[in-house]
GROMACS .gro file of C-alpha atoms in nm:
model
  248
    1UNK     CA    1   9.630   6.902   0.864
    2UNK     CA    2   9.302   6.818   0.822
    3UNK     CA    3   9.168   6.459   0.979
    4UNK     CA    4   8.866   6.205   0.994
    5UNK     CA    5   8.679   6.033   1.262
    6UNK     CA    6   8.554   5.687   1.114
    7UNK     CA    7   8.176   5.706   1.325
    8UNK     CA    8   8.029   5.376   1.137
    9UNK     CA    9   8.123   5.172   0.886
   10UNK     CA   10   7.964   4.847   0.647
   11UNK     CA   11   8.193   4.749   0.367
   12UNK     CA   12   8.449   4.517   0.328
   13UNK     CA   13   8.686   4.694   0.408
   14UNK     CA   14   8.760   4.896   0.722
   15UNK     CA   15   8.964   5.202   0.762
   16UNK     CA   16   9.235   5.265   0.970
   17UNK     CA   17   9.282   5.524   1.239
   18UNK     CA   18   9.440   5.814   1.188
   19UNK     CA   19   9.406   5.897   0.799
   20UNK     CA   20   9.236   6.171   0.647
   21UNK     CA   21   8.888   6.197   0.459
   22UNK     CA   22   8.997   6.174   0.128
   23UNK     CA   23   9.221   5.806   0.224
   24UNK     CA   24   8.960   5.644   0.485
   25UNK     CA   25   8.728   5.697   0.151
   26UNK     CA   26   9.001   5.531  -0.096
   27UNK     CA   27   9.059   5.293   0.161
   28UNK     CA   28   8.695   5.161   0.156
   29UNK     CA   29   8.693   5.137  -0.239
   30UNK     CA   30   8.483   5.478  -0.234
   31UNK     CA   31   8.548   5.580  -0.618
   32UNK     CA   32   8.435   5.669  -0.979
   33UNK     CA   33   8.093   5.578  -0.960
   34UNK     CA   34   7.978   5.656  -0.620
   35UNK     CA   35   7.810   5.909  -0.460
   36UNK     CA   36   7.915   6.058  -0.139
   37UNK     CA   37   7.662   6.257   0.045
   38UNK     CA   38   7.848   6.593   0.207
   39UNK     CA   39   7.709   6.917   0.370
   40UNK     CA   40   7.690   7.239   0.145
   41UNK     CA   41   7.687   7.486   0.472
   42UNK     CA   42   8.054   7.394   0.557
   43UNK     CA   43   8.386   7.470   0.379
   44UNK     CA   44   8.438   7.284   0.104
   45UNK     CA   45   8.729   7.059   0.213
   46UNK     CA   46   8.416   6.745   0.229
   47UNK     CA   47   8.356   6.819  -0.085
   48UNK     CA   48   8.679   6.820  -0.234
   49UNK     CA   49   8.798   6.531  -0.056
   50UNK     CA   50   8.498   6.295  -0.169
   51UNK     CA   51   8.574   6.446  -0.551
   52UNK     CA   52   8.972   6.336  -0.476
   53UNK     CA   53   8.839   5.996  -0.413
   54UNK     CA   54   8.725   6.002  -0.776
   55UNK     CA   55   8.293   6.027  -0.636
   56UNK     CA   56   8.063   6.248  -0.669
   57UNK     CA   57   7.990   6.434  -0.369
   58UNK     CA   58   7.589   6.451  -0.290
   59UNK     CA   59   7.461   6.787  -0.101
   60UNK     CA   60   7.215   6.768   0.201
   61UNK     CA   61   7.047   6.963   0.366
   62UNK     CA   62   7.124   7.056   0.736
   63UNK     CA   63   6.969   7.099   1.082
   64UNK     CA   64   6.831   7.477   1.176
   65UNK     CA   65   6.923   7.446   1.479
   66UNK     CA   66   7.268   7.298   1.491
   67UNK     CA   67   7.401   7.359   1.116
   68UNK     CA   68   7.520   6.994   1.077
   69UNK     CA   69   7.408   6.759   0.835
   70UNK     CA   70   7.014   6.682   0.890
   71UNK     CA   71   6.972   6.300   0.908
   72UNK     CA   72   6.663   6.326   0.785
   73UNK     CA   73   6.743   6.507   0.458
   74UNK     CA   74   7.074   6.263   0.409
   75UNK     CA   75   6.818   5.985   0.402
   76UNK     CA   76   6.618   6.136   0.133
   77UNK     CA   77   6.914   6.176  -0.051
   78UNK     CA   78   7.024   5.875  -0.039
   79UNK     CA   79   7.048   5.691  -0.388
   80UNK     CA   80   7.167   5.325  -0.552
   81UNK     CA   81   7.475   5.451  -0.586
   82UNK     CA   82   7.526   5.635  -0.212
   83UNK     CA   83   7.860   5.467  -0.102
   84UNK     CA   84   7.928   5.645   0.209
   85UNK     CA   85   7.820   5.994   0.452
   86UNK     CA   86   8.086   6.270   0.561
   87UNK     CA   87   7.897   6.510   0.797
   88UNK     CA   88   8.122   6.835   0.920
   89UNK     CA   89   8.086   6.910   1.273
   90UNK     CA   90   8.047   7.315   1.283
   91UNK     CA   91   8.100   7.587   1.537
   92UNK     CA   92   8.207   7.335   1.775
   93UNK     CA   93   7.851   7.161   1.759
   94UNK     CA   94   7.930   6.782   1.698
   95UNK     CA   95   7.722   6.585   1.410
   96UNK     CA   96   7.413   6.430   1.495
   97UNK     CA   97   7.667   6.055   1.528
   98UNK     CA   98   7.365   5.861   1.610
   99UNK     CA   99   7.117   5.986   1.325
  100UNK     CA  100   7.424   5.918   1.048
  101UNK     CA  101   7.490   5.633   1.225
  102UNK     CA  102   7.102   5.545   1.191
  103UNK     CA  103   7.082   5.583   0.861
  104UNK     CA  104   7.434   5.447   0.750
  105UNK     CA  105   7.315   5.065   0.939
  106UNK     CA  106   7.008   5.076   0.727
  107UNK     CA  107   7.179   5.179   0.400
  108UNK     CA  108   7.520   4.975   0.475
  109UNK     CA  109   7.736   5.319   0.434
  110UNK     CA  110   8.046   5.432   0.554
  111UNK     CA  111   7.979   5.739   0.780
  112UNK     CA  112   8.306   5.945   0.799
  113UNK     CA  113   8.320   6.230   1.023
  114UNK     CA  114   8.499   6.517   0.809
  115UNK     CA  115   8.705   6.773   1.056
  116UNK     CA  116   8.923   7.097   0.956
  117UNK     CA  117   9.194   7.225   1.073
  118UNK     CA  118   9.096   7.377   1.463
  119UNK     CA  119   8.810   7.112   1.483
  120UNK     CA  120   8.916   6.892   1.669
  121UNK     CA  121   8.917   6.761   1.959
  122UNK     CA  122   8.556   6.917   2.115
  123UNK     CA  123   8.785   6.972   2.464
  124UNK     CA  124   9.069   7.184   2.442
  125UNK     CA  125   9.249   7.469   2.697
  126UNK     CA  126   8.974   7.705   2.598
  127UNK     CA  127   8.669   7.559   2.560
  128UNK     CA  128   8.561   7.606   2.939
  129UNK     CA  129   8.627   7.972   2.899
  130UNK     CA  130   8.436   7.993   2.564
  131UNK     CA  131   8.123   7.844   2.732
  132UNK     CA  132   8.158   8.023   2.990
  133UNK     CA  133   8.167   8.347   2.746
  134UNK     CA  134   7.898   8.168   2.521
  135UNK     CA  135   7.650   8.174   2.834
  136UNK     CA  136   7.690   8.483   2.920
  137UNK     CA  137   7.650   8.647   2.596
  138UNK     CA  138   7.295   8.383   2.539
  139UNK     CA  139   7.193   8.509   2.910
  140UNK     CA  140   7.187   8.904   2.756
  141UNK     CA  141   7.161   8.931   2.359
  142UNK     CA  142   6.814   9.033   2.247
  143UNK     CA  143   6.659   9.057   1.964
  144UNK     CA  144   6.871   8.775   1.802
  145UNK     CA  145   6.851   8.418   1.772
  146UNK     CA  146   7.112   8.262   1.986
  147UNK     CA  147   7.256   7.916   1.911
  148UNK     CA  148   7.069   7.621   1.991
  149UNK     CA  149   7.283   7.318   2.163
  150UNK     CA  150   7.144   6.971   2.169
  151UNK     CA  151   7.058   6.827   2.477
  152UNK     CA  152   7.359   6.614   2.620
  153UNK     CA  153   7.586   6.787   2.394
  154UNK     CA  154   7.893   6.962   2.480
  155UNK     CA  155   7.950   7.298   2.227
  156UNK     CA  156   8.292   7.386   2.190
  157UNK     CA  157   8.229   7.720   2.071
  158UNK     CA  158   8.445   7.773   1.830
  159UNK     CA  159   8.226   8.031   1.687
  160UNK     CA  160   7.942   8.199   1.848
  161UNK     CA  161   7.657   8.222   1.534
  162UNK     CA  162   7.368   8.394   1.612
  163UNK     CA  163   7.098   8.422   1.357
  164UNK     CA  164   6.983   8.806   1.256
  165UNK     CA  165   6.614   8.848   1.251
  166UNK     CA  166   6.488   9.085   0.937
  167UNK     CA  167   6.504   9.039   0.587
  168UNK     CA  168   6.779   8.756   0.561
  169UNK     CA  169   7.077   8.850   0.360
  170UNK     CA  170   7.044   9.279   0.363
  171UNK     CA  171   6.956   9.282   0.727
  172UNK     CA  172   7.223   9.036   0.860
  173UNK     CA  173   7.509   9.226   0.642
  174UNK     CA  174   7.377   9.601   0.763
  175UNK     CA  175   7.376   9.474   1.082
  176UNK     CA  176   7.753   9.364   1.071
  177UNK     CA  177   7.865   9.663   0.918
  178UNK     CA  178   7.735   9.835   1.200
  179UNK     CA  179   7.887   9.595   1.472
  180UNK     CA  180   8.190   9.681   1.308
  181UNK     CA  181   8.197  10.010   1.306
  182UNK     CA  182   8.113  10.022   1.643
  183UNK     CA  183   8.432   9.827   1.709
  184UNK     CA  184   8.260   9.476   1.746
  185UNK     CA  185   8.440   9.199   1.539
  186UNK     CA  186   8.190   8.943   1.344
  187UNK     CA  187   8.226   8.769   1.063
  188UNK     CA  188   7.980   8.589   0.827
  189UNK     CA  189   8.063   8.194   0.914
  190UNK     CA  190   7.968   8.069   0.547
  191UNK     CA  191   7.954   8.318   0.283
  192UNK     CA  192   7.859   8.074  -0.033
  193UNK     CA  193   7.719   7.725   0.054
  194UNK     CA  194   7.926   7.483  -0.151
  195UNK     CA  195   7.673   7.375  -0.384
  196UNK     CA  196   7.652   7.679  -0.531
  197UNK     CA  197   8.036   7.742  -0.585
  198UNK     CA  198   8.125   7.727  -0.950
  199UNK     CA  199   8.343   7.397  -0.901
  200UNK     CA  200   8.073   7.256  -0.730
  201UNK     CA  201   7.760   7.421  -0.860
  202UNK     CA  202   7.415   7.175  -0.826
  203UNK     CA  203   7.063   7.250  -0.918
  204UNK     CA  204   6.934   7.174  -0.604
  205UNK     CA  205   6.756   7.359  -0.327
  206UNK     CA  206   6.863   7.334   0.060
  207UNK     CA  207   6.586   7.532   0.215
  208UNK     CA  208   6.776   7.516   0.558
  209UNK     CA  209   7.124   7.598   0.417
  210UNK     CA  210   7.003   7.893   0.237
  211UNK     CA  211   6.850   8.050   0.500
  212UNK     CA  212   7.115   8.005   0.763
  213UNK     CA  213   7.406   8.134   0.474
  214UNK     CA  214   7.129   8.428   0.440
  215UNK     CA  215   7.068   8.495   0.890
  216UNK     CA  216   7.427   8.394   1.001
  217UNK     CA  217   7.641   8.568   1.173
  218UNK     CA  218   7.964   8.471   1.423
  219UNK     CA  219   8.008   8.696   1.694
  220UNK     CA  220   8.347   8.670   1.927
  221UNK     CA  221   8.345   8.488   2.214
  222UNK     CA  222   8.747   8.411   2.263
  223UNK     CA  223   8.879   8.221   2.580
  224UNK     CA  224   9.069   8.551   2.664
  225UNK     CA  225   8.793   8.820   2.635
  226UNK     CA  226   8.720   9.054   2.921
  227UNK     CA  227   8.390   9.058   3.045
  228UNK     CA  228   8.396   9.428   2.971
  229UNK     CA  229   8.451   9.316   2.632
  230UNK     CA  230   8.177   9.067   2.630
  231UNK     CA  231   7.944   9.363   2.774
  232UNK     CA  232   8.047   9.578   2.518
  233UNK     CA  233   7.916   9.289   2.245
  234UNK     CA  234   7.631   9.253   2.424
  235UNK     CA  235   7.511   9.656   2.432
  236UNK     CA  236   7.619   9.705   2.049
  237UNK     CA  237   7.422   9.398   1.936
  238UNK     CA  238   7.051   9.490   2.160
  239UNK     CA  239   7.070   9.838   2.056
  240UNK     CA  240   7.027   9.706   1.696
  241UNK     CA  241   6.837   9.430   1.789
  242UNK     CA  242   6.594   9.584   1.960
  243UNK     CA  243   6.564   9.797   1.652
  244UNK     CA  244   6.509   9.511   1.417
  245UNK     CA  245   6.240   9.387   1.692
  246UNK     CA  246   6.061   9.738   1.661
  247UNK     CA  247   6.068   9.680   1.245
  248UNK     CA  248   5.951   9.359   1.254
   0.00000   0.00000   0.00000
């Protein structure tokens, strides 16, 4: 089931706890006519829950380092009709709450946190271990860019995205198919930013998004791996990396 976090709110009407995206935004009188500014590097449940509410949903650009919404881009996309914000936290990196919330007090908009299914809460049984995994893999990858954690922030790893240095897009995916083959499981995190899926297709250009849908790439970094495991991560990965160092 997926949920919301109401982080701010200035309209008449205020939310209760406990209801999804796609009500809190009915609840506030979010509808045909508004715009509802979303993230495109995310799934696109945001999306779809801000077009349920009968809006249009806005794309902004996100953060490079974190891969949430980008306060600064939401408030250059704010317009007349910008009703409300629904940032996605990703990875188990929370939103920037106090940017949105920044921006929502000078534009009087509703600032709904948007989470999926397995996003919530940022403590659970594992996330010790994960960090502890996270740290370890950060401490001996080379030749990639590890993930960046804001300062005060506790990541909840839920995916470990490293960036792959090379020519974007070829270089990321030959890289996987390697890690793979060498018995390494990774997956792309975002295959197709949302704004430029058919149902939600925009002429617009995210600088940010496209690069990271381009670089990204989630490595494992489960509670319940071995540290033989996380060694054997670590050797696949900076025997190609070190590669792609040489190249570049």
């Amino acid at each position: 089931m997926r949920c919301a976090v109401l982080l701010d709110v200035h309209v008449a009407a205020s939310p209760s706890p406990g209801m999804g995206t796609l009500e809190m935004l009915r609840s506030a009188g979010v509808g045909p006519g508004d715009e509802v500014i979303v993230p495109s590097y995310a799934t696109r449940g945001a999306a779809e829950a801000v077009r349920g509410a009968g809006a249009v949903p806005v794309f902004a650009d996100i953060d490079a380092g974190t891969y949430c919404l980008d306060a600064a881009a939401v408030a250059d996309a704010v317009t007349p009709r910008t009703a409300a914000i629904v940032p996605v936290p990703l990875f188990g990196h929370p939103v920037d709450a106090a940017g949105l919330r920044g921006v929502g007090e000078r534009r009087s908009l509703l600032v709904i946190e948007h989470v999926e299914d397995g996003g919530a809460p940022a403590e659970d049984e594992g996330a010790v271990a994960r960090r502890r995994n996270a740290a370890y893999l950060t401490a001996r990858l080379r030749g990639l860019v590890t993930p960046v954690v804001t300062a005060g922030v506790a990541h909840a790893y839920r995916e470990y995205v490293v960036r792959v240095p090379g020519n974007g897009r070829p270089d990321r995916d030959a890289f996987a198919r390697t890690l793979r083959a060498r018995g390494v499981r990774c997956r792309v995190p975002v295959q197709t930013p949302v704004h430029r899926m058919p149902a939600f297709a925009r002429d617009v250009w995210l600088a940010e998004t496209e690069r990271a849908a381009d670089e990204c790439l989630a490595l494992p970094v489960d509670a319940a791996m071995t540290r033989r495991e996380l060694h054997r991560v670590v050797a696949a990965c900076n025997a190609l990396g070190g590669l792609l160092e040489a190249v570049a």
